[in-house]
XYZ file of C-alpha atoms in Angstrom:
773
model
C 55.574 47.793 135.404
C 55.336 49.217 131.150
C 52.612 52.111 130.268
C 51.308 52.199 127.164
C 48.890 55.273 126.008
C 46.955 56.653 123.811
C 46.718 60.150 122.848
C 44.392 62.978 120.828
C 45.879 66.326 119.614
C 43.620 68.400 118.697
C 43.935 71.464 116.915
C 46.190 72.816 113.220
C 47.809 69.692 112.807
C 47.324 69.041 109.251
C 49.913 69.980 106.624
C 52.596 71.781 109.293
C 54.850 68.013 109.456
C 53.334 67.379 112.597
C 53.178 63.284 111.836
C 56.930 63.567 111.620
C 58.209 65.299 114.136
C 56.376 63.093 116.583
C 58.253 59.949 115.160
C 61.337 61.752 115.007
C 60.987 62.304 118.898
C 59.488 58.627 119.266
C 61.328 56.849 117.063
C 63.061 54.740 119.788
C 60.188 53.840 121.506
C 56.904 51.782 120.433
C 53.997 53.261 118.590
C 52.505 54.872 115.921
C 50.906 57.775 114.730
C 48.239 59.110 112.771
C 45.594 62.156 111.056
C 42.521 61.317 112.082
C 41.096 64.514 110.546
C 40.820 67.531 113.643
C 43.630 66.046 115.581
C 46.791 63.551 115.479
C 46.496 59.866 117.301
C 49.073 58.568 118.723
C 49.781 55.248 120.474
C 52.801 54.977 122.555
C 54.218 52.814 125.138
C 57.895 53.847 127.105
C 60.478 51.340 126.736
C 61.588 51.515 130.738
C 59.091 50.735 133.849
C 60.030 54.493 134.602
C 58.805 56.130 131.021
C 55.333 57.688 132.424
C 53.958 60.131 130.529
C 55.554 63.476 130.977
C 58.500 61.563 130.210
C 57.234 60.114 127.325
C 55.760 64.071 126.100
C 58.982 65.336 127.545
C 61.293 64.314 124.068
C 58.432 65.634 121.816
C 58.569 69.600 120.467
C 55.231 70.866 118.624
C 56.189 72.403 115.496
C 55.724 75.835 115.610
C 52.976 75.933 113.225
C 51.201 74.246 115.187
C 48.294 74.925 117.236
C 47.311 73.280 119.282
C 43.425 73.668 120.730
C 43.693 70.198 123.533
C 45.177 67.114 124.368
C 43.342 64.033 125.121
C 45.443 61.408 126.755
C 44.688 57.303 128.118
C 46.626 55.439 129.626
C 45.378 52.287 128.158
C 46.350 48.440 128.302
C 48.660 46.095 127.021
C 46.087 44.568 125.441
C 43.870 47.475 123.837
C 47.569 49.259 122.810
C 48.896 45.576 120.817
C 44.947 46.047 119.660
C 45.372 49.874 117.834
C 48.439 49.021 116.921
C 47.679 45.885 114.664
C 44.962 47.848 113.296
C 46.657 51.025 111.826
C 49.015 50.527 108.270
C 51.948 52.372 107.869
C 52.644 54.859 105.232
C 55.021 53.385 102.582
C 58.597 53.639 103.556
C 57.575 53.094 107.649
C 56.843 49.659 106.959
C 59.659 47.402 109.686
C 60.107 50.760 112.298
C 59.273 50.600 116.067
C 57.367 53.521 115.662
C 56.039 55.106 112.549
C 53.396 56.274 110.714
C 50.538 55.685 110.050
C 48.165 56.356 106.974
C 45.059 58.441 107.247
C 41.502 56.302 108.695
C 39.736 57.017 105.328
C 36.623 58.749 107.224
C 36.471 61.316 109.403
C 35.014 60.138 112.919
C 31.405 61.983 114.017
C 30.964 64.339 115.520
C 34.671 65.981 115.704
C 35.953 69.477 115.503
C 36.527 70.663 112.692
C 39.711 73.046 112.752
C 40.821 75.667 109.668
C 44.245 76.606 109.669
C 45.413 79.701 108.649
C 47.509 81.498 106.522
C 51.785 81.218 107.263
C 54.188 83.206 106.743
C 57.157 82.189 104.180
C 59.739 80.236 106.706
C 63.034 80.595 106.751
C 63.902 77.156 104.235
C 61.446 78.326 101.535
C 63.555 82.151 102.094
C 66.929 80.402 101.301
C 65.865 78.510 98.600
C 63.942 81.180 97.185
C 67.141 82.787 96.179
C 69.006 79.941 95.889
C 70.542 79.671 92.241
C 70.431 76.095 92.102
C 67.105 75.321 93.531
C 64.696 74.567 90.992
C 61.954 76.979 93.011
C 64.720 79.697 92.210
C 62.680 82.695 92.016
C 59.500 81.123 91.865
C 56.972 83.023 93.300
C 54.614 81.094 95.281
C 57.257 78.612 97.241
C 55.497 76.735 99.527
C 55.811 74.056 102.012
C 53.868 71.962 105.123
C 55.632 75.131 107.349
C 54.430 77.960 105.426
C 52.231 79.055 102.775
C 48.377 79.579 101.821
C 45.582 77.985 103.674
C 42.186 79.485 105.168
C 42.399 82.044 101.689
C 42.972 79.290 99.140
C 40.525 76.309 101.112
C 37.250 75.760 98.853
C 35.627 72.793 101.431
C 37.222 70.775 103.456
C 38.711 67.865 104.242
C 41.879 70.105 103.366
C 42.921 68.117 99.738
C 44.489 70.370 96.921
C 41.146 69.027 94.973
C 39.292 71.502 97.540
C 41.356 74.482 97.099
C 41.819 77.224 94.453
C 45.189 75.100 93.431
C 43.194 72.645 91.772
C 44.042 74.374 88.625
C 47.475 74.008 88.588
C 48.142 70.075 88.557
C 51.157 68.794 90.082
C 54.488 68.388 87.997
C 56.313 65.056 88.465
C 59.003 66.348 90.515
C 56.393 68.021 92.770
C 54.389 65.546 92.918
C 57.400 62.904 93.781
C 57.781 65.315 97.411
C 54.014 65.706 97.829
C 53.893 62.122 98.073
C 56.970 61.765 100.115
C 56.652 61.199 103.927
C 59.702 62.173 104.880
C 60.328 65.164 102.358
C 59.458 68.787 103.634
C 56.526 69.191 101.181
C 55.001 66.335 102.080
C 50.912 66.101 101.620
C 51.982 70.484 101.124
C 48.505 71.346 99.449
C 49.745 74.545 98.165
C 52.612 72.726 96.640
C 54.231 74.006 93.285
C 56.922 75.486 91.388
C 58.120 77.119 88.299
C 56.711 74.428 86.012
C 53.619 74.128 87.483
C 52.256 77.392 89.502
C 50.018 79.978 89.504
C 52.200 82.882 86.862
C 52.438 86.705 88.089
C 51.401 89.589 86.057
C 51.738 92.853 85.055
C 48.577 95.433 84.878
C 47.836 98.820 83.621
C 45.206 100.213 81.471
C 42.693 97.139 82.596
C 45.413 95.181 79.983
C 48.241 92.761 80.788
C 51.222 94.101 79.271
C 53.878 91.676 81.322
C 54.444 87.995 82.949
C 56.676 86.373 85.095
C 60.056 87.846 85.368
C 59.080 91.070 83.174
C 56.198 92.165 85.454
C 57.812 91.342 88.827
C 60.852 94.529 87.012
C 58.000 96.370 85.811
C 56.547 96.468 89.342
C 59.505 97.286 90.823
C 60.408 100.278 88.554
C 57.187 101.558 89.116
C 57.914 101.914 92.361
C 61.071 103.055 92.425
C 59.588 105.790 89.666
C 57.514 107.206 93.132
C 54.326 104.973 90.841
C 51.749 103.381 93.813
C 50.424 99.704 92.313
C 48.288 97.066 93.525
C 49.868 94.014 94.349
C 48.032 90.566 95.067
C 48.566 89.398 98.363
C 47.544 86.115 100.747
C 44.061 87.381 101.605
C 43.598 90.270 99.312
C 45.677 93.403 98.084
C 47.753 95.407 98.471
C 48.430 99.540 97.766
C 52.218 99.520 97.689
C 54.538 102.957 96.908
C 58.059 103.876 98.460
C 57.535 105.053 101.841
C 60.440 107.007 101.879
C 59.072 109.237 99.202
C 56.843 112.166 100.172
C 55.531 113.232 97.233
C 54.259 109.381 96.590
C 53.175 108.934 99.936
C 51.302 112.686 99.860
C 49.840 111.496 96.222
C 48.816 108.354 97.796
C 46.629 110.145 100.681
C 44.858 112.587 97.733
C 43.943 109.268 95.435
C 42.254 107.557 98.295
C 40.905 110.621 100.078
C 43.374 109.158 103.341
C 44.221 112.940 105.027
C 45.543 111.627 108.271
C 44.906 107.942 108.787
C 47.942 106.305 109.410
C 49.639 104.103 106.611
C 50.997 100.381 107.616
C 54.711 99.678 106.362
C 56.510 96.294 105.053
C 59.968 97.123 105.654
C 62.377 94.631 103.333
C 63.613 91.869 106.749
C 64.159 93.136 110.670
C 67.264 95.378 109.922
C 65.736 98.113 107.458
C 62.515 98.250 110.007
C 65.559 98.484 113.025
C 65.715 101.717 110.857
C 62.698 103.559 111.301
C 61.460 102.389 114.492
C 61.967 101.295 117.948
C 62.255 97.065 117.497
C 61.775 96.020 121.157
C 62.825 92.544 122.143
C 59.436 91.039 122.325
C 58.068 92.053 118.785
C 61.292 90.322 117.122
C 58.961 86.737 117.334
C 56.240 88.681 116.072
C 57.946 90.545 113.248
C 60.108 87.313 112.000
C 57.418 84.575 113.185
C 54.846 82.368 110.818
C 52.251 85.040 111.270
C 53.625 88.280 110.798
C 50.810 90.490 111.095
C 51.475 94.609 111.277
C 53.336 95.600 114.464
C 52.780 98.715 116.166
C 56.448 100.491 117.885
C 57.858 103.435 118.087
C 58.973 105.013 115.426
C 61.917 106.802 114.405
C 61.973 110.185 112.157
C 63.834 107.946 109.370
C 60.429 108.065 107.074
C 58.598 110.929 106.173
C 55.990 112.627 108.395
C 53.289 112.066 105.711
C 53.261 108.362 106.568
C 51.695 108.624 109.797
C 51.270 112.093 110.784
C 50.538 113.074 114.344
C 51.684 109.203 115.613
C 54.744 108.396 117.373
C 53.763 104.915 116.538
C 54.340 103.105 113.115
C 52.228 99.917 112.095
C 55.334 97.703 110.789
C 55.233 94.016 109.371
C 58.180 92.045 106.986
C 57.187 90.097 104.070
C 55.161 86.842 104.474
C 54.395 86.091 100.912
C 57.777 85.285 98.553
C 56.235 87.661 95.511
C 56.507 90.081 98.287
C 59.910 89.451 98.932
C 60.834 88.990 94.761
C 59.757 93.025 95.436
C 62.775 94.274 97.856
C 65.175 92.099 96.009
C 65.496 90.721 92.424
C 67.863 90.022 89.891
C 67.253 92.434 87.409
C 70.354 95.335 87.782
C 67.347 97.363 90.258
C 68.148 96.916 93.838
C 70.704 99.758 94.442
C 67.516 101.804 93.194
C 64.752 99.853 95.124
C 63.387 101.247 98.550
C 63.391 98.962 102.022
C 60.448 100.412 102.988
C 57.226 101.095 101.120
C 54.208 101.852 102.141
C 51.365 98.567 102.423
C 47.866 99.909 103.140
C 44.351 97.153 102.166
C 43.765 97.754 98.631
C 40.227 99.389 99.886
C 38.299 102.412 100.445
C 39.397 103.609 104.034
C 38.004 101.048 107.044
C 35.862 98.856 104.126
C 36.222 95.345 102.735
C 40.072 94.621 101.619
C 39.102 93.784 97.143
C 40.248 90.050 96.273
C 39.937 90.535 92.725
C 41.533 92.952 89.743
C 37.769 93.308 89.014
C 37.414 95.112 92.549
C 40.773 96.775 92.348
C 40.339 98.124 88.860
C 36.435 99.519 89.877
C 37.130 100.582 93.209
C 40.378 102.004 92.949
C 40.861 102.360 89.170
C 41.647 106.199 89.594
C 44.461 105.210 92.719
C 46.627 102.539 91.580
C 49.392 103.376 88.819
C 49.163 99.542 87.797
C 48.272 95.971 89.665
C 50.990 93.296 89.605
C 48.709 90.143 89.764
C 48.756 86.541 89.429
C 46.134 83.518 88.459
C 45.733 81.994 91.938
C 42.324 83.003 93.459
C 41.482 84.199 96.700
C 38.375 82.478 97.667
C 38.262 83.947 101.633
C 39.775 87.887 102.462
C 41.809 88.176 105.014
C 43.387 91.267 106.063
C 46.661 91.795 108.048
C 46.270 91.568 111.726
C 47.426 94.581 113.673
C 49.308 93.669 117.088
C 49.627 96.032 119.766
C 51.849 95.968 123.285
C 50.290 95.504 126.577
C 52.318 94.901 129.817
C 54.751 93.262 127.310
C 52.619 91.108 125.987
C 50.731 91.323 122.372
C 47.753 93.270 122.569
C 45.367 92.552 119.303
C 44.071 95.327 117.332
C 42.990 93.378 114.081
C 42.888 89.287 114.294
C 42.734 88.305 110.297
C 45.720 86.783 108.262
C 47.611 83.905 110.043
C 45.394 83.993 113.275
C 41.522 83.598 111.995
C 39.160 81.449 111.860
C 41.958 79.563 115.232
C 38.869 79.052 117.638
C 38.532 80.045 120.604
C 37.660 77.024 123.079
C 34.790 77.622 126.225
C 33.412 75.619 128.856
C 30.554 75.811 130.835
C 27.263 74.302 129.717
C 27.932 76.054 125.692
C 26.110 73.771 123.239
C 24.839 73.874 120.063
C 25.854 75.948 116.492
C 25.579 79.615 116.885
C 26.304 82.013 114.147
C 26.574 85.808 115.550
C 27.105 88.334 112.606
C 29.108 90.499 114.885
C 28.716 94.557 114.779
C 28.838 97.896 111.764
C 32.224 98.746 111.966
C 35.189 96.312 111.941
C 32.796 93.462 111.335
C 33.599 89.762 112.228
C 31.206 87.454 112.451
C 31.606 83.908 114.394
C 29.860 80.866 114.257
C 29.838 78.342 117.676
C 30.117 74.237 117.888
C 29.732 73.324 120.783
C 32.516 74.139 122.885
C 34.705 76.066 120.026
C 33.911 79.623 119.071
C 35.236 80.425 115.529
C 35.813 84.179 115.027
C 35.976 84.395 110.946
C 38.979 86.860 109.404
C 37.852 90.906 109.220
C 35.337 91.637 107.281
C 35.883 95.199 107.366
C 33.284 98.440 108.135
C 29.485 97.367 106.587
C 28.785 101.051 104.766
C 27.154 99.277 101.311
C 26.097 96.880 99.070
C 29.690 95.439 98.264
C 30.592 95.309 102.357
C 27.396 93.441 102.469
C 28.202 90.277 100.071
C 31.776 90.000 101.183
C 29.491 89.408 104.694
C 27.891 86.648 103.243
C 30.114 85.125 100.720
C 32.356 84.554 103.848
C 29.429 83.370 106.287
C 28.474 80.689 103.195
C 32.340 79.592 103.052
C 32.983 79.166 106.514
C 29.689 77.258 107.009
C 30.428 75.141 104.310
C 33.887 74.354 105.752
C 33.072 74.333 109.450
C 29.768 71.833 108.525
C 27.499 74.476 110.500
C 23.676 73.879 110.549
C 23.092 76.641 113.021
C 20.007 76.768 115.091
C 20.308 79.765 116.502
C 21.308 83.746 115.021
C 22.883 86.329 116.993
C 22.749 90.140 116.124
C 23.352 93.627 118.000
C 20.002 95.170 118.671
C 20.664 98.548 116.881
C 17.521 98.730 114.413
C 19.602 100.124 111.575
C 22.862 98.006 111.609
C 23.137 96.784 108.581
C 24.882 93.239 110.312
C 21.449 92.915 111.502
C 19.478 93.096 108.732
C 22.113 90.892 106.951
C 20.756 88.021 110.666
C 17.303 89.160 110.250
C 17.605 87.527 106.308
C 19.904 84.433 106.825
C 17.123 83.111 109.876
C 14.374 84.010 107.384
C 15.612 81.803 104.476
C 16.853 79.073 106.915
C 13.468 77.976 108.589
C 13.988 76.418 112.069
C 16.466 79.280 113.138
C 16.050 81.422 116.437
C 16.957 84.791 116.379
C 18.280 86.856 119.472
C 19.404 90.069 119.997
C 22.553 91.033 121.876
C 22.892 94.246 123.573
C 26.320 96.063 122.344
C 28.429 96.517 125.061
C 26.772 93.355 126.986
C 28.331 91.113 123.876
C 31.591 93.231 124.670
C 31.941 92.622 127.856
C 31.097 88.655 127.158
C 33.845 88.251 124.816
C 36.383 89.505 127.448
C 35.249 86.503 129.493
C 35.106 83.621 126.727
C 39.183 85.028 125.935
C 39.971 84.636 129.464
C 37.487 81.722 130.168
C 35.876 83.433 132.865
C 31.160 82.242 133.402
C 30.645 83.480 136.556
C 29.359 86.808 137.513
C 31.422 89.966 137.038
C 31.386 93.688 137.241
C 31.807 94.902 133.325
C 32.904 98.042 131.619
C 32.388 98.681 128.714
C 33.799 102.100 126.939
C 33.012 102.129 123.139
C 31.743 104.314 120.572
C 27.972 103.915 120.465
C 25.596 100.852 121.036
C 22.211 100.843 120.975
C 20.549 100.904 124.349
C 17.502 98.825 125.656
C 16.244 102.427 126.969
C 17.016 104.051 122.889
C 19.306 106.257 123.953
C 23.240 106.050 123.459
C 25.169 103.607 125.684
C 28.707 103.887 125.484
C 29.963 103.884 128.550
C 28.575 101.433 131.213
C 28.633 99.633 134.034
C 27.393 95.806 134.103
C 27.004 93.280 136.863
C 26.513 90.503 134.336
C 27.507 86.692 134.082
C 26.825 84.605 130.475
C 22.704 84.236 131.462
C 21.816 87.836 131.846
C 23.003 91.875 132.823
C 22.245 94.383 135.161
C 23.109 97.932 133.740
C 24.278 99.421 137.395
C 25.192 102.371 136.648
C 27.329 104.527 133.541
C 29.123 107.241 132.853
C 27.515 111.313 133.425
C 24.759 111.563 130.203
C 24.756 113.922 127.903
C 23.445 115.675 124.749
C 23.694 113.718 121.551
C 23.666 115.951 118.880
C 24.116 116.260 115.033
C 24.003 112.133 114.464
C 26.943 110.609 112.649
C 28.458 114.513 112.251
C 28.333 114.925 115.785
C 30.025 111.414 115.714
C 33.264 113.538 114.121
C 33.405 116.637 114.886
C 34.462 116.397 118.438
C 33.616 120.502 118.888
C 29.458 119.068 118.551
C 30.112 117.133 121.275
C 32.140 119.968 123.398
C 28.978 121.952 122.469
C 26.123 119.971 124.401
C 27.956 119.480 127.183
C 28.537 123.683 128.187
C 25.253 123.811 126.965
C 24.025 121.790 130.573
C 26.496 124.039 132.379
C 26.961 127.700 131.007
C 23.084 129.496 130.773
C 24.297 132.249 129.573
C 24.891 132.956 125.512
C 27.638 134.893 126.235
C 29.641 132.850 128.826
C 29.787 130.283 125.976
C 30.578 132.331 123.120
C 33.315 133.832 125.845
C 34.753 129.829 126.480
C 34.278 129.065 122.530
C 36.543 132.164 121.673
C 39.011 131.393 124.570
C 39.677 128.118 123.527
C 39.485 128.279 119.741
C 36.271 125.468 119.871
C 34.802 126.315 116.800
C 33.454 129.151 114.469
C 30.748 131.240 116.282
C 27.780 130.526 113.594
C 27.162 126.617 115.047
C 26.300 127.615 118.669
C 22.750 128.696 118.221
C 21.559 125.877 115.730
C 22.910 123.467 118.321
C 21.431 125.054 121.340
C 18.082 124.516 119.939
C 18.450 121.030 118.901
C 19.908 120.785 121.811
C 17.071 122.400 123.260
C 14.465 120.961 121.497
C 15.726 117.866 121.207
C 15.732 117.951 117.748
C 18.058 115.499 115.604
C 19.309 114.859 119.774
C 19.618 111.163 121.733
C 20.744 111.478 125.446
C 24.175 109.816 125.435
C 26.562 107.929 127.818
C 29.584 107.565 125.185
C 32.448 107.211 126.317
C 34.027 107.790 122.902
C 32.155 110.442 122.555
C 33.702 111.995 125.397
C 37.127 111.784 124.867
C 36.232 113.235 121.163
C 34.788 116.562 123.514
C 37.573 116.698 125.697
C 40.674 116.644 122.361
C 38.331 119.638 120.464
C 38.424 121.184 124.286
C 42.344 120.233 124.226
C 42.887 121.915 121.407
C 43.992 118.093 119.922
C 41.556 117.508 117.347
C 38.393 119.459 116.595
C 37.191 117.190 113.830
C 38.108 114.025 112.512
C 39.079 112.885 109.216
C 38.529 108.693 110.073
C 37.139 106.719 113.345
C 39.148 107.593 116.763
C 41.419 109.870 115.418
C 40.084 112.334 118.226
C 40.857 109.789 120.903
C 44.746 108.788 119.684
C 45.914 112.295 119.639
C 44.174 112.132 123.271
C 46.394 109.323 124.348
C 49.569 110.349 122.577
C 49.283 113.993 124.002
C 48.658 111.905 127.275
C 51.667 109.622 127.092
C 54.725 112.921 126.697
C 53.131 113.224 130.494
C 55.269 110.000 132.423
C 52.925 111.460 136.026
C 49.790 113.308 136.726
C 50.300 117.089 138.279
C 46.412 118.184 139.534
C 44.828 115.933 141.972
C 42.301 113.697 141.378
C 38.874 114.632 143.078
C 36.172 114.401 141.053
C 33.195 112.133 141.063
C 31.622 111.916 137.352
C 32.863 112.153 134.116
C 30.775 115.019 134.083
C 32.934 117.007 137.122
C 35.783 115.750 135.601
C 34.933 117.550 131.975
C 33.894 121.227 133.591
C 37.447 120.609 135.451
C 38.590 120.668 132.209
C 37.050 122.638 130.606
C 38.545 125.262 133.390
C 41.727 124.503 134.011
C 42.516 124.777 130.606
C 41.149 128.228 130.303
C 43.394 129.204 133.271
C 46.421 128.284 131.144
C 47.651 124.174 132.173
C 48.738 122.692 128.827
C 47.169 120.404 126.927
C 49.205 117.092 127.612
C 49.386 117.701 131.046
C 45.440 117.629 131.453
C 45.093 115.179 128.799
C 46.771 113.225 131.155
C 44.407 114.127 134.424
C 41.537 113.228 131.831
C 43.075 109.435 131.695
C 43.885 109.480 135.361
C 40.702 110.567 136.698
C 38.521 108.682 134.091
C 40.270 105.288 135.978
C 39.919 106.601 139.086
C 35.907 107.200 138.327
C 36.101 103.932 136.887
C 38.052 102.187 139.953
C 35.369 103.744 142.667
C 32.336 102.578 140.563
C 33.173 99.407 140.255
C 34.124 99.472 144.472
C 30.458 100.372 144.953
C 29.240 97.798 143.138
C 31.162 95.378 144.416
C 30.302 96.554 148.492
C 26.236 95.953 147.261
C 26.777 92.992 145.127
C 30.065 90.840 146.953
C 31.631 90.629 143.150
C 35.509 91.275 143.416
C 35.911 90.691 139.072
C 36.428 92.921 136.617
C 36.221 92.175 133.283
C 37.221 95.656 130.543
C 36.398 95.778 126.855
C 34.990 97.979 124.539
C 37.216 100.201 121.998
C 38.034 102.925 124.158
C 40.301 99.982 125.691
C 42.422 99.812 123.019
C 43.876 103.081 124.605
C 46.613 101.125 126.795
C 47.529 104.302 128.936
C 43.931 103.504 129.962
C 43.716 100.481 129.845
C 47.020 100.447 132.014
C 45.757 102.553 134.799
C 42.208 101.466 135.129
C 44.076 97.517 135.541
C 46.466 98.364 138.113
C 43.543 101.198 140.476
C 40.908 97.766 140.649
C 44.254 95.137 141.176
C 45.068 98.022 144.136
C 41.721 97.489 145.652
C 42.270 93.847 144.932
C 40.010 93.108 142.231
C 40.691 90.341 139.491
C 40.883 92.263 136.229
C 39.640 90.486 133.023
C 41.565 92.157 129.914
C 41.127 90.707 125.823
C 44.797 89.776 124.261
C 44.264 87.453 121.260
C 40.873 89.169 120.379
C 40.034 93.057 119.434
C 38.216 94.972 122.595
C 36.493 96.992 119.968
C 33.843 95.700 117.607
C 36.000 92.822 115.977
C 34.921 91.348 118.864
C 31.941 91.781 119.192
C 30.618 88.682 117.392
C 32.272 86.568 119.381
C 30.335 87.916 122.563
C 27.398 87.088 120.759
C 27.990 83.952 119.899
C 29.368 82.873 123.246
C 25.275 84.351 124.275
C 23.623 82.218 121.500
C 24.955 78.958 123.021
C 23.697 80.101 125.986
C 20.242 80.302 124.901
C 20.286 76.956 122.069
């Protein structure tokens, strides 16, 4: 008998050529396809009695730029099929076809989910047209189609139509409008569509004044880069600072001006071939580098670039041009191509760790003394979206920063999640997350909340997202830390919206919940959170935690060995202070401490007595179980990094040193992290190399983690472990811990598409909030 199906495909299915792809695939069948806001609606019937749904769907290849979140499929009666088909009105040019593209309904179905499309990197077709002299979009800096171009960053409100985007200021010319309304054209319904006659324009600014436009502006920017200058360039979701990555003097000058002595810079290579000259491009990385998202990808570097690009770092953050203007910077018919560098520094235009600039005024105010000029344009960026950053773990992408190209794609959760929730995230690497029923929408990356500018950026982005998602949160979630700016903003939001419930969620519990949400796991788990610092329930600083937990709550079952954390924020940057504090716990004789400090060259002796007094008297001191600070202390003892100029520098250095060793040469017979630390001190004093001891630390910490998990399983019967927190960005530690747990039969949950660091915190908060609605 013949089969009749009604199918709903949810996700990013608008503006990506989804309907034409379905129509082409099903052209020999009978039925229709139409857009219904958050989903594509398909009615289809097989010609043969043997045509089952699986056989029918095998004909269809999902467009690369689409993102499918869910599929509903139902077999219907022939009567219902005919009724639905007769109600569908064909689009212009589709009349008389057996399978046709139908007009979309005038109103979005009630209570359907919302999907905001992320920004898409320039596609191969547009990249070819960009340099085709016969094409009317030849050298057009804003060329795009349904397969590429800005999305999230230009949307003012939904539904996603041109009048609700920043492209509303640019009326389409007749030629663009013809393409826009032709259902068989590649630019059909492409909201940002434009050309040289009707699109935005570029211009170059020096000393606050526009000095050139259009082609002259691009040439002036290229000449500035050739001359070793530093320029700001407006991208898709914000500005970058560019300079010649092959010019050590230019890179060093950028470091000096930006006050960034050691933190690695990301680079942009002209193409894949250029990237292969500066790093080892793994096969699994090619798809990310050349795909429709084009994040920054962390890859092993060669010695082709100056050491100043990524000092002391064996890896390099590399991306390829994802906007047409970026391609034009590398290659333009102005006679400068032979001189133009093929590798550029492309770092976010911000103060270190802060919010990316999205306007010329912000660049001039924040970085006016940093850049020599600004290449800008008049298409407004409405929502900031910094570059995403991806590492690899077990051959698969491992998210470090989730933003452009990925946000705000939702995470689907199950298990009784309900209502509408707004979670404000943490203080560093801030993101927020909006929950609507079983969909959680993590925002694009905001940055570190350090000043009023970052506060405003968070507030304006929250406001825009709630508008786009038509969200009216009844629960607001924040971190427990009393001094977090994100908490203050959550309190303010709750006060301004009457009837809103405020919930505080412990920092490390939220980390564990984030990994559980991504892995669709909602039962009991042993949560291991290794992080920098987080406010504990007892008022101390947590960060090396073992929980027995589920979505309803948690028990703190264990933690790493506590130590006295003296000096506040300064100690977070100077690992030798933490190391000293731990030495004070073991060695009572002051002469012994002075001897150890001298032999390790740990710090100046002038620090000893003041820090000892603070430690003993509890002045500006707090008990801590921070795994991040333990990394800092070990890094200082081994002489790898005693003072940090950026967050994570000491722990990164410790990982890089350990990765030079392929196996442990010491027996890991330690039972706690304090014993592990003191063993490292002793071995270092006896002449053991820093690299060997760095590996010993990683393996020892992994073994301690496994032992603690086994103890908790013996007591509880729980056989699942979730690993989260910023320390698990360290893929060496993650791999050793995961493999150790699996040898003992544990099911191990890790992050992949959501960062394990504080960038994923808001997702965990949001899931907890949805349970409490």
